[in-house]
């Protein structure tokens, strides 16, 4: 399926608009969310954004389109400065898209926003970057600048399984798992605070926890029922139980199916490095982040 994308955010055609949105619900611990794109080319089967107004009004299949927002990246500086006058600015990027869309490889919009946030007068207090794309590696330099400037940073890469057949069945447009694991390892080796987000946990092998431990120091786990913001109702409406049943894996949809994986993660990482559901997505704070260099 081809993915349509549009852009053109700078210059005379740039629209006035806001980058920051007040956070709520699952992300209520943050002051703001930041979504550089509208839509998402990864089109995961379990993505509940596909049932939200932004997707429904568009009337096109979720996963078939992604648009770069048209505001000037520089305007983020003013928004952060204004928000900081009211209190700490803690940003979750991104809640309704992936900031490392395929379109980002040419648009470099997420990179531009990170560069703005690395400037002295525009730094947020905390920044959580959530992606499933190894493209995040490209921005290791600007992420390191943010870290070095004292921004509490966490780069979280979704790895829901170690089975590529499951990825192909449920998230076929998402980047290959091996590339995500490589990205996590490289980010960690550059001293960036990272986590693997097993969110939602999908059918995986017994070696999954060990494979993650080889590339990352912190992990969070979530399930359809815990993590969809509705106690599982959204996942139900998306037919995730049926999707797993068609694969002969209905048991993985049971509410407690995540626990054996959690136990194996605890055995590999230690329980203090394994987070569950919302606690794995709280705003990063220096005391909460495991700094690789310090732990070696
Ligand atoms: S990457 Fe995230 S926003 Fe994009 S389709 Fe998947 S779950 Fe939804």
XYZ file of C-alpha atoms and ligand atoms in Angstrom:
304
model
C 0.000 0.000 0.000
C 1.425 3.321 -0.966
C 1.601 6.002 1.678
C 0.563 9.492 0.790
C 2.444 12.264 2.480
C 2.279 16.030 2.307
C 4.516 18.660 3.747
C 5.762 22.205 3.216
C 5.792 23.731 6.631
C 8.273 26.570 6.285
C 8.471 29.761 4.274
C 5.591 32.022 3.312
C 3.070 29.169 3.322
C 3.823 28.150 6.909
C 0.613 28.176 8.984
C 0.346 29.596 12.436
C -0.457 26.733 14.768
C 0.557 25.099 17.963
C 3.001 22.284 18.390
C 2.205 21.590 22.025
C -1.059 20.079 23.232
C -1.939 19.803 26.924
C -1.501 16.190 27.985
C -4.334 14.175 29.506
C -5.502 10.648 30.256
C -2.771 7.999 30.123
C -0.204 10.802 29.698
C -1.567 13.088 32.413
C 1.848 13.042 34.102
C 3.135 15.233 31.277
C 2.462 18.885 30.705
C 2.252 18.442 26.907
C 2.284 16.087 23.969
C 4.004 16.918 20.692
C 2.971 15.257 17.432
C 5.081 16.354 14.449
C 2.874 14.434 12.014
C -0.801 13.706 11.528
C -1.480 10.110 10.537
C 0.999 7.265 10.630
C 2.381 5.143 7.825
C 3.054 2.209 10.145
C -0.661 1.463 10.462
C -0.395 -1.061 13.294
C -3.465 -3.282 13.558
C -3.824 -2.567 17.274
C -3.449 1.225 16.971
C -6.454 2.859 18.584
C -5.697 6.197 16.900
C -7.278 4.676 13.790
C -10.661 5.033 15.537
C -10.114 8.611 16.657
C -11.696 11.613 14.940
C -8.438 12.650 13.302
C -8.426 9.363 11.388
C -12.174 8.926 10.890
C -12.684 12.413 9.406
C -9.956 11.764 6.889
C -11.928 8.823 5.513
C -8.852 6.981 4.291
C -7.412 3.770 5.634
C -5.230 4.267 8.703
C -1.647 3.559 7.689
C -2.109 4.840 4.139
C -1.328 8.480 4.879
C 0.826 10.774 6.985
C 1.153 14.539 6.809
C 3.869 16.746 8.210
C 2.423 19.592 10.231
C 2.868 22.927 8.581
C 3.882 25.159 11.472
C 7.369 26.588 11.560
C 9.563 24.518 13.912
C 11.013 27.730 15.353
C 7.625 28.619 16.827
C 8.076 25.751 19.289
C 10.608 27.924 21.079
C 7.968 30.557 21.893
C 5.480 27.907 22.994
C 7.947 26.295 25.380
C 9.016 29.660 26.784
C 5.360 30.575 27.425
C 4.621 27.180 28.981
C 7.657 27.409 31.253
C 6.267 30.545 32.812
C 3.449 28.363 34.187
C 5.551 25.444 35.433
C 7.780 22.559 34.358
C 7.454 21.555 30.722
C 7.463 17.790 30.236
C 6.826 16.593 26.701
C 5.725 13.225 25.316
C 6.571 12.864 21.619
C 4.441 11.429 20.164
C 1.016 10.293 21.314
C -0.906 9.982 18.021
C 1.777 9.331 15.437
C 5.323 8.038 15.229
C 7.817 10.912 15.153
C 10.074 8.788 12.956
C 7.631 8.203 10.129
C 9.115 7.128 6.808
C 8.331 10.718 5.734
C 10.710 11.966 8.440
C 13.684 10.625 6.498
C 13.181 13.423 3.968
C 11.190 15.989 5.982
C 13.532 16.037 8.994
C 10.753 17.732 10.924
C 11.241 15.779 14.148
C 14.942 16.495 13.904
C 14.218 20.218 13.479
C 12.003 20.205 16.566
C 14.655 18.393 18.611
C 17.211 20.951 17.456
C 14.931 23.774 18.592
C 14.500 22.094 21.988
C 18.279 21.814 22.353
C 18.639 25.605 22.191
C 19.282 27.269 25.565
C 16.042 29.257 25.715
C 13.726 26.457 24.525
C 14.683 23.445 26.584
C 11.888 21.410 28.131
C 12.459 19.967 31.574
C 11.817 16.454 30.317
C 11.354 14.804 26.933
C 10.097 11.275 26.233
C 10.646 10.158 22.638
C 8.483 7.182 21.650
C 9.072 5.454 18.318
C 9.311 2.082 16.634
C 11.653 3.256 13.921
C 15.425 2.785 13.771
C 15.518 6.167 12.020
C 15.801 7.636 15.531
C 19.485 6.651 15.358
C 20.065 9.405 12.836
C 19.324 11.968 15.554
C 21.612 10.513 18.223
C 23.738 13.671 18.005
C 20.934 16.104 18.785
C 19.503 13.766 21.434
C 22.938 13.757 23.065
C 22.896 17.566 23.026
C 19.574 17.532 24.861
C 20.913 15.056 27.408
C 24.087 17.055 27.928
C 22.047 20.233 28.400
C 20.299 18.634 31.365
C 16.976 17.742 29.747
C 15.638 14.591 31.420
C 15.445 12.381 28.342
C 14.247 8.885 27.550
C 14.214 7.290 24.105
C 11.716 4.445 24.072
C 11.640 2.020 21.148
C 8.668 -0.307 20.762
C 9.612 -3.970 20.459
C 6.452 -5.977 21.142
C 7.869 -9.390 20.228
C 10.963 -11.129 18.907
C 8.934 -13.037 16.312
C 9.063 -11.434 12.903
C 6.183 -13.637 11.704
C 4.033 -11.942 14.349
C 5.244 -8.501 13.299
C 4.381 -9.370 9.682
C 0.923 -10.576 10.704
C -0.061 -7.704 12.997
C 2.133 -4.732 12.067
C 3.382 -5.505 8.563
C 4.368 -1.912 7.733
C 6.400 -1.436 10.900
C 10.202 -1.629 10.739
C 11.850 -5.061 11.128
C 12.566 -6.103 14.699
C 16.277 -6.680 14.129
C 16.708 -3.063 13.031
C 14.940 -1.812 16.149
C 17.150 -3.939 18.393
C 20.224 -2.611 16.606
C 19.019 0.944 17.119
C 18.509 0.329 20.830
C 21.991 -1.084 21.174
C 23.582 1.804 19.300
C 21.689 4.434 21.270
C 22.689 2.773 24.531
C 26.291 2.496 23.411
C 26.265 6.250 22.783
C 25.207 6.780 26.380
C 21.640 7.798 25.621
C 18.961 6.763 28.140
C 16.803 4.161 26.428
C 14.121 1.606 27.060
C 12.441 -1.134 25.069
C 8.654 -0.807 25.140
C 7.063 -4.254 24.966
C 3.807 -2.525 24.363
C 1.541 -4.314 23.888
C 3.260 -7.620 24.441
C 2.644 -9.910 21.458
C 3.324 -13.645 21.131
C 7.065 -14.095 21.570
C 9.688 -16.762 22.189
C 11.305 -17.738 25.483
C 14.482 -15.967 24.359
C 12.768 -12.581 24.087
C 13.869 -11.225 27.465
C 17.474 -12.277 26.882
C 17.504 -10.678 23.442
C 16.266 -7.424 24.918
C 18.777 -7.545 27.753
C 21.580 -7.675 25.192
C 20.639 -4.266 23.801
C 18.954 -2.220 26.525
C 19.098 -1.632 30.293
C 15.459 -0.829 30.981
C 12.192 -2.247 29.696
C 8.486 -1.628 30.082
C 5.704 -4.095 29.410
C 2.073 -3.517 28.629
C -0.893 -5.538 27.442
C -3.942 -4.884 25.281
C -6.098 -4.661 28.388
C -3.794 -2.409 30.415
C -2.436 -0.136 27.745
C -5.187 0.897 25.364
C -6.563 3.539 27.707
C -9.967 1.871 27.988
C -9.351 -1.289 29.959
C -9.216 -3.320 26.758
C -12.393 -2.049 25.103
C -10.552 -0.317 22.267
C -8.545 -3.453 21.530
C -11.765 -5.444 21.599
C -13.361 -3.106 19.047
C -10.277 -3.431 16.858
C -10.735 -7.208 16.860
C -7.356 -8.034 18.398
C -8.702 -11.152 20.107
C -9.961 -12.466 16.774
C -6.704 -11.533 15.052
C -4.712 -13.610 17.540
C -7.234 -16.456 17.323
C -6.792 -16.555 13.543
C -3.070 -17.084 14.178
C -3.896 -19.946 16.570
C -2.660 -17.799 19.476
C -5.867 -16.908 21.289
C -4.258 -17.596 24.679
C -2.071 -14.518 24.186
C -5.167 -12.352 24.419
C -5.987 -13.560 27.915
C -5.713 -10.744 30.498
C -2.851 -12.451 32.342
C -0.855 -13.506 29.280
C 1.701 -10.776 29.926
C 2.764 -12.132 33.322
C 5.118 -14.956 32.228
C 6.872 -12.476 29.932
C 7.070 -9.994 32.821
C 8.619 -12.692 35.012
C 11.238 -13.545 32.402
C 12.040 -9.832 31.956
C 12.492 -9.485 35.729
C 14.802 -12.500 35.724
C 16.983 -10.906 33.043
C 16.875 -7.232 34.023
C 16.045 -7.257 37.720
C 12.610 -6.099 38.846
C 13.765 -2.503 39.391
C 14.461 -2.144 35.664
C 11.136 -3.570 34.518
C 8.185 -1.178 34.420
C 4.545 -2.020 33.890
C 2.093 -0.130 31.700
C 1.718 3.558 32.584
C 4.733 3.642 34.928
C 6.968 2.886 31.952
C 5.722 6.005 30.200
C 5.979 8.512 33.033
C 8.029 11.663 32.458
C 11.697 10.826 32.695
C 13.526 12.243 35.669
C 17.258 11.977 36.341
C 16.584 9.703 39.295
C 14.296 7.453 37.260
C 16.598 6.977 34.281
C 19.245 4.318 34.221
C 22.324 6.001 32.816
C 24.277 3.349 31.012
C 27.706 4.781 31.752
C 27.024 4.906 35.487
C 25.834 1.342 35.576
C 28.751 -0.265 33.879
S 3.396 3.475 15.170
Fe 2.082 4.162 16.847
S 0.779 5.772 15.971
Fe 1.682 4.618 14.275
S 0.148 3.091 13.755
Fe 1.602 2.122 15.176
S 0.709 2.421 17.201
Fe -0.341 3.852 15.807
